[in-house]
mmCIF file of C-alpha atoms in Angstrom:
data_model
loop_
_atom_site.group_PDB
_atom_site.id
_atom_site.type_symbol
_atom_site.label_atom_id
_atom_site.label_comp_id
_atom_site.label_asym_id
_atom_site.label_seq_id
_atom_site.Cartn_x
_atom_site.Cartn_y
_atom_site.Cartn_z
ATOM 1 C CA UNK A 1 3.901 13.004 -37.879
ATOM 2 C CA UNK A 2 0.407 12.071 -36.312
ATOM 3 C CA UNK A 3 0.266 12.226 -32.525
ATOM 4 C CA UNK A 4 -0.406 8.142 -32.538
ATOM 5 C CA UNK A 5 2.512 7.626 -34.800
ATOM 6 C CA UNK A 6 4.731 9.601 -31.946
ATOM 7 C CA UNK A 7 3.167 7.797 -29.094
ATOM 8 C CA UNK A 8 4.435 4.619 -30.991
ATOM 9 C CA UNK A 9 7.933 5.876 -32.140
ATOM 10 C CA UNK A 10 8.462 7.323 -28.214
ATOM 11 C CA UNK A 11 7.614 3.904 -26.994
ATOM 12 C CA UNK A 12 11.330 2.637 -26.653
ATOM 13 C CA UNK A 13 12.362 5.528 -25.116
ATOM 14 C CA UNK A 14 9.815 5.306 -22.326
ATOM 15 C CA UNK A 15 10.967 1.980 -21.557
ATOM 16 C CA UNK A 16 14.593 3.445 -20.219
ATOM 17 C CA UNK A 17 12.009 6.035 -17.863
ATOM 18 C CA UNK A 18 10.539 3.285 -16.354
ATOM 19 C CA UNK A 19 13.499 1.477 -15.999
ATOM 20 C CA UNK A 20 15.083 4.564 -14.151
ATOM 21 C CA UNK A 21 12.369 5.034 -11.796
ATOM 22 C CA UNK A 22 12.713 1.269 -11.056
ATOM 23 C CA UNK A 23 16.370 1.390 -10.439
ATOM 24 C CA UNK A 24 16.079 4.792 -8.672
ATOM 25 C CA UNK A 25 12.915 3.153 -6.234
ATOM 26 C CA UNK A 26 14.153 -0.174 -5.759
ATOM 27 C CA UNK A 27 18.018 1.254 -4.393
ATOM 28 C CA UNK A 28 16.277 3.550 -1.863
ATOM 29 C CA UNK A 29 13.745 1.334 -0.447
ATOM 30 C CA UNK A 30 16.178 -1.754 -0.266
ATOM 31 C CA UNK A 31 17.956 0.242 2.119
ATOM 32 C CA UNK A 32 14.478 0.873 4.488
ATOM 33 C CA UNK A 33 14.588 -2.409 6.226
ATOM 34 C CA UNK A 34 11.198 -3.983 7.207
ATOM 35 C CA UNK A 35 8.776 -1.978 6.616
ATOM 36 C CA UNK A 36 4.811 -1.546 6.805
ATOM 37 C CA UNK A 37 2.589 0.577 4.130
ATOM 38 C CA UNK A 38 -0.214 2.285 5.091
ATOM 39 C CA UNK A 39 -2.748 3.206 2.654
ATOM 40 C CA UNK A 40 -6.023 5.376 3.345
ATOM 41 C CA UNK A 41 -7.969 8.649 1.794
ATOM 42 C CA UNK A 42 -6.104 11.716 0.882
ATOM 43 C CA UNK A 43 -9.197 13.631 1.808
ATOM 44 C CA UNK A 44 -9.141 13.063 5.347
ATOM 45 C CA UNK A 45 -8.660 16.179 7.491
ATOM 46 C CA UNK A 46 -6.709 16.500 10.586
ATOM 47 C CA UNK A 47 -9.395 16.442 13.234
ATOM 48 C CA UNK A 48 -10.687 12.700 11.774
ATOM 49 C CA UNK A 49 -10.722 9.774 14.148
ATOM 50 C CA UNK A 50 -9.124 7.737 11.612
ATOM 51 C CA UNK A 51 -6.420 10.298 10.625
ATOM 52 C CA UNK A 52 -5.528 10.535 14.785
ATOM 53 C CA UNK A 53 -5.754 6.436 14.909
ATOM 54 C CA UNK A 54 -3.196 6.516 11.323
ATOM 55 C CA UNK A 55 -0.536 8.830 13.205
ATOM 56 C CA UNK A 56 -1.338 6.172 16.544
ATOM 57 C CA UNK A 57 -0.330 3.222 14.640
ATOM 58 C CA UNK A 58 2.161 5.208 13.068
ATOM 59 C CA UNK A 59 4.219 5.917 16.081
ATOM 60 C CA UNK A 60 3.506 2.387 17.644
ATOM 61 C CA UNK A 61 5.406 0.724 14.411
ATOM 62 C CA UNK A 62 8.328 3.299 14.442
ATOM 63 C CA UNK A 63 9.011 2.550 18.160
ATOM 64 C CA UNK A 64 9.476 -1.144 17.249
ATOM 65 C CA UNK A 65 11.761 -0.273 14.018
ATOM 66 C CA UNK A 66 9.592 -0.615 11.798
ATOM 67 C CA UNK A 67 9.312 1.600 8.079
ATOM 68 C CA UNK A 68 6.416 3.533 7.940
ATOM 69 C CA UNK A 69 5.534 3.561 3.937
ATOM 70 C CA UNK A 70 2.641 5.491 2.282
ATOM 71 C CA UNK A 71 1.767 7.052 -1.024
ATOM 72 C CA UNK A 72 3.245 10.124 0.489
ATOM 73 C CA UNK A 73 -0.081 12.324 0.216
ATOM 74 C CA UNK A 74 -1.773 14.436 2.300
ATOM 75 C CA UNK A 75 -4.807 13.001 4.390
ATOM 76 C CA UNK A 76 -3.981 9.449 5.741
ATOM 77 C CA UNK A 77 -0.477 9.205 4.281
ATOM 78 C CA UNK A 78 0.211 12.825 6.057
ATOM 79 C CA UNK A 79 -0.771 11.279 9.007
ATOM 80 C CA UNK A 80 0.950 8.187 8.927
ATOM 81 C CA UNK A 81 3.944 10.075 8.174
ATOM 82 C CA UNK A 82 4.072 12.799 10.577
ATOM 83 C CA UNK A 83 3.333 9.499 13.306
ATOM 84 C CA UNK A 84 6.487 7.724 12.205
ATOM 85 C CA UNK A 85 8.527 10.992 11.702
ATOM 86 C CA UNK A 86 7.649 12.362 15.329
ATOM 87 C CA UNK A 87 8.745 9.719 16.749
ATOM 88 C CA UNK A 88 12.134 9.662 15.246
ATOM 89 C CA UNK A 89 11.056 6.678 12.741
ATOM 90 C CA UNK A 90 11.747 5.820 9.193
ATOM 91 C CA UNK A 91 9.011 7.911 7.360
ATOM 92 C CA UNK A 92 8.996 6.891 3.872
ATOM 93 C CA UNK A 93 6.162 8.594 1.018
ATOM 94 C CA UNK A 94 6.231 7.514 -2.555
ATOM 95 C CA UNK A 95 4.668 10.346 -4.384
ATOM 96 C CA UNK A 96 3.274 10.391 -7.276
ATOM 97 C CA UNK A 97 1.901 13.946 -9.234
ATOM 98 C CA UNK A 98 -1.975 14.139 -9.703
ATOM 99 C CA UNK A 99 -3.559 16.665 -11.139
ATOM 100 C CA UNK A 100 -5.919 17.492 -8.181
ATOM 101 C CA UNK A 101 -5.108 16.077 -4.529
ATOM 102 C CA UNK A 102 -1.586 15.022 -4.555
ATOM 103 C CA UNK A 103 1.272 16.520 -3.287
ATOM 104 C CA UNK A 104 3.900 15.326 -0.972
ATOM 105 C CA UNK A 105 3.546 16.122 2.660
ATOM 106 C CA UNK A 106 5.989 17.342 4.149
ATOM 107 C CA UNK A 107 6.543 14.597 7.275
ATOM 108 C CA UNK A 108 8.102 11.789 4.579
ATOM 109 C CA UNK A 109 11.856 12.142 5.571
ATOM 110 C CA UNK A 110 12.476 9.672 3.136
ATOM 111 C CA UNK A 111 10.167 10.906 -0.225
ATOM 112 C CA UNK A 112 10.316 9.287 -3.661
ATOM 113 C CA UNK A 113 8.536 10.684 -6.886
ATOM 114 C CA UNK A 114 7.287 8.576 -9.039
ATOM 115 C CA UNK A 115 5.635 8.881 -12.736
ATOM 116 C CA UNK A 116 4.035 5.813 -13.274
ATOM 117 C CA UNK A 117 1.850 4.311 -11.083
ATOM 118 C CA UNK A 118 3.094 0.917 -11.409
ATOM 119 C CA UNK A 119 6.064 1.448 -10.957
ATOM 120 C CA UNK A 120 5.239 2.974 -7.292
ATOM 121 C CA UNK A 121 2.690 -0.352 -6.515
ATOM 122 C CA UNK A 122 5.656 -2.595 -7.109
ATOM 123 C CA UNK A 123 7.522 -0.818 -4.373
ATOM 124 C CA UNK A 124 4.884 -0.353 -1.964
ATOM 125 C CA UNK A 125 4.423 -4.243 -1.995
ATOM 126 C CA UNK A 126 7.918 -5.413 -2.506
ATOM 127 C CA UNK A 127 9.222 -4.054 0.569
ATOM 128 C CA UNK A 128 6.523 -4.549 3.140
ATOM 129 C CA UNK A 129 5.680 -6.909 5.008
ATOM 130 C CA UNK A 130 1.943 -5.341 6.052
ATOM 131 C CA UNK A 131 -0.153 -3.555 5.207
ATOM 132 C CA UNK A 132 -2.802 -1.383 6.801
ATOM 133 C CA UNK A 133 -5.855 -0.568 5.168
ATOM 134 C CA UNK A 134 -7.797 3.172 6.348
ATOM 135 C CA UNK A 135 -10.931 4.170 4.850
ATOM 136 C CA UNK A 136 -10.300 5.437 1.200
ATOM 137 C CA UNK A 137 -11.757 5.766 -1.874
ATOM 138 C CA UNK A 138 -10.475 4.276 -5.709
ATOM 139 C CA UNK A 139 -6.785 4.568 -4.920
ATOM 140 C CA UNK A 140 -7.121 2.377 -1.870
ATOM 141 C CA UNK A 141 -9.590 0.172 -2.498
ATOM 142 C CA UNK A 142 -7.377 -0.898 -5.967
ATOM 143 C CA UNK A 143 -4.121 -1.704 -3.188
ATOM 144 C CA UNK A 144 -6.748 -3.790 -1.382
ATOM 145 C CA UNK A 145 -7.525 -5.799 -4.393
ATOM 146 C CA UNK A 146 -4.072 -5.620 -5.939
ATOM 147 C CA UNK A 147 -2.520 -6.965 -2.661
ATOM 148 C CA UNK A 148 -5.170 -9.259 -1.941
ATOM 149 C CA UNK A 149 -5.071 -11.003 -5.313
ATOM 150 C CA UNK A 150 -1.391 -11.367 -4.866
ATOM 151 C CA UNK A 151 -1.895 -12.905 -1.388
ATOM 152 C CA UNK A 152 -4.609 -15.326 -3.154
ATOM 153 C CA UNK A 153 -2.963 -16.705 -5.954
ATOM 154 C CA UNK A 154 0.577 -16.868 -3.533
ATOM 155 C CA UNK A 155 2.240 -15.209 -5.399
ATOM 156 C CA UNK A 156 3.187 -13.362 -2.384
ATOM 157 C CA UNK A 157 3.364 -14.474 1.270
ATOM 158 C CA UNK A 158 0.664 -14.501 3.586
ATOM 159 C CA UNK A 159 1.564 -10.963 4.895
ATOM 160 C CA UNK A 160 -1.077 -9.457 7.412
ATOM 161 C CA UNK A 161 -4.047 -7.028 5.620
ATOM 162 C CA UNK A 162 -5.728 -5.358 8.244
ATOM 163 C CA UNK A 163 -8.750 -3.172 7.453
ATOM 164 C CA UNK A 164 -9.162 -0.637 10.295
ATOM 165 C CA UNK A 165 -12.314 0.941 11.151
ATOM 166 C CA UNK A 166 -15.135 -1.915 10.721
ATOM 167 C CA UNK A 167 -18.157 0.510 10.509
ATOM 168 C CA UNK A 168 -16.756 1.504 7.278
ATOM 169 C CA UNK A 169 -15.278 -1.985 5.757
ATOM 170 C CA UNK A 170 -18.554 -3.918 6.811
ATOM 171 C CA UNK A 171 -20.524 -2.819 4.042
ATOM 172 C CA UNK A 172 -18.134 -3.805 1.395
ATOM 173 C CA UNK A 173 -17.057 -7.485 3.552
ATOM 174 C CA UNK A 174 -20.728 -8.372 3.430
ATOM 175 C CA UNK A 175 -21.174 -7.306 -0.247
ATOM 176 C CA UNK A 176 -18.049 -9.584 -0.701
ATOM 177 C CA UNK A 177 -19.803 -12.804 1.639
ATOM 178 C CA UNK A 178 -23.036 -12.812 -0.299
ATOM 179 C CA UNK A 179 -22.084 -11.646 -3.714
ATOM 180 C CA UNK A 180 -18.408 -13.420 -4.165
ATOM 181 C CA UNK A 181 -18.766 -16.546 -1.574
ATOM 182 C CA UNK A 182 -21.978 -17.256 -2.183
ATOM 183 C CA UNK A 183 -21.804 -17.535 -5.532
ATOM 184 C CA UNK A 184 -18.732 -19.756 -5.253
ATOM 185 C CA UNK A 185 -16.593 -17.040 -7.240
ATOM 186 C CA UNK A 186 -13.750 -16.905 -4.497
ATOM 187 C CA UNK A 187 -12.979 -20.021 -2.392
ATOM 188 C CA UNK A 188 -13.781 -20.802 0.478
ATOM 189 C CA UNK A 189 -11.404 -18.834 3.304
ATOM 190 C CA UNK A 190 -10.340 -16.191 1.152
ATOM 191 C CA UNK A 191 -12.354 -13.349 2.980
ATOM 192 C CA UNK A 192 -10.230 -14.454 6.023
ATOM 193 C CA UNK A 193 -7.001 -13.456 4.542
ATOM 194 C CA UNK A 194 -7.856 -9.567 5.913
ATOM 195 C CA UNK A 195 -8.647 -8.954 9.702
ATOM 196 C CA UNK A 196 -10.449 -5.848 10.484
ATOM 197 C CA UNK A 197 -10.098 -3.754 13.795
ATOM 198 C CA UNK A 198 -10.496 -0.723 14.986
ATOM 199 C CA UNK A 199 -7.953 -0.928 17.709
ATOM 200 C CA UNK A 200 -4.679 0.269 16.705
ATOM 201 C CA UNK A 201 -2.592 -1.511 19.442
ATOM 202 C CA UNK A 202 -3.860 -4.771 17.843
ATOM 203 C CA UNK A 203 -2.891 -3.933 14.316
ATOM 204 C CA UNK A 204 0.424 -3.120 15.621
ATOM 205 C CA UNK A 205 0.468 -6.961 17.413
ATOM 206 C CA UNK A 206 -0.535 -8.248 14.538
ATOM 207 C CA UNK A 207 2.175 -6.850 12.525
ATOM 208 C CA UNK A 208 5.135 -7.594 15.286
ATOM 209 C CA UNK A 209 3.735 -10.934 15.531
ATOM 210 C CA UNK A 210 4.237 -12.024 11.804
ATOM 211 C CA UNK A 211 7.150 -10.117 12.092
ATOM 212 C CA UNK A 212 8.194 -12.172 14.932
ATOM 213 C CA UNK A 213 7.155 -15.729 13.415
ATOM 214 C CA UNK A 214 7.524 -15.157 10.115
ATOM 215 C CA UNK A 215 9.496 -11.781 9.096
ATOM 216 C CA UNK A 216 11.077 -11.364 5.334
ATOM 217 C CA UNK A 217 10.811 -14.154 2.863
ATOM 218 C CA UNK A 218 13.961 -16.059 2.719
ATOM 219 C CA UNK A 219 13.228 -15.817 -0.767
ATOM 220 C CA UNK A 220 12.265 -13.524 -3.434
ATOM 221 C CA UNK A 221 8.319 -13.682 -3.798
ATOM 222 C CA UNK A 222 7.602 -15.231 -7.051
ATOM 223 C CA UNK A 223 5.593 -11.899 -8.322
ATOM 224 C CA UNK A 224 9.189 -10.397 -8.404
ATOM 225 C CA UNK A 225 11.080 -13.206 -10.055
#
């Protein structure tokens, strides 16, 4: 039998995979409580300003009982996750196996594996209720987008998108005002859906205050229905 032929035959099998790691994912992190992913490089060494400020903000949304979620990496996730851990907090890393730069860090006291990586973007956005944006590369620039289309077509709630660090987001946010507004291929407002800082007390008053106002929606968001 022809490799393609098996790839098509295997197909109905794969489907009760994915429905395992869905089943597995979604009992764990329904359990979490409100929580708050945090996405960022996995390059970014220990001595960075923005892997110090990801274990800052870290901390600050652990001591208010909040999850700490990340994709349970090393770089920003690690530090995100040793933040929330240190400080006694829910410190939760979904994992997924790449063949280079991913592994899990150790600081997730709460780590889930995944295989596919839609499976693990469902989670990270179904059970958050922010979401923090460090510099990164591919992987976190597609869970800008992702999340951002998601907030712009409502089929989510307005949740808070912060981008920290606005030497490195400006580039791309002007890129976005000339190239996307301009030429009238977002509406008008969108780019205001994300805030950008680069003071971590405020994206931690940012989150507690949506938290505060707005918290869970009372109903299932209709991307999940």
């Amino acid at each position: 039998m022809s490799d393609t032929t098996t790839f098509v035959h295997e197909d109905p099998w794969r489907i009760f995979r994915i429905m395992a790691e869905f089943v597995d994912s979604f009992q764990t992190m329904s359990q979490v409580g409100p929580a708050v992913t945090i996405f960022g490089s996995a390059r970014t060494k220990p001595n960075d300003r923005y892997y110090q400020a990801a274990m800052a903000i870290a901390k600050g949304l652990a001591h208010h009982n909040l999850a700490v979620v990340t994709g349970g990496g090393p770089g920003i996730m690690e530090a995100a996750n040793k933040g929330a851990a240190g400080v006694g907090g829910k410190s939760v890393g979904l994992n997924i196996e790449l063949p280079h730069e991913q592994s899990g860090n150790r600081f997730a006291n709460l780590p889930i594996h995944f295989h596919y990586f839609f499976a693990r973007k469902v989670c990270f956005v179904k059970y958050s209720l922010g979401f923090i944006y460090m510099p990164g590369g591919f992987g976190t620039l597609d869970e800008l987008f992702e999340v951002l289309t998601l907030v712009q077509t409502q089929r989510i709630p307005q949740f808070p998108l912060i981008l920290f660090g606005s030497e490195y987001w400006k580039g791309l946010l002007a890129w976005m005002k000339t190239r996307l507004e301009k030429d009238k291929l977002i509406s008008p407002g969108d780019l205001e859906l994300v805030k950008v800082t680069d003071d971590a007390d405020e994206v931690i008053a940012i989150i507690r205050d949506y938290e505060r106002r707005v918290g869970h929606p009372g109903t299932l968001p209709k991307a999940f229905m």
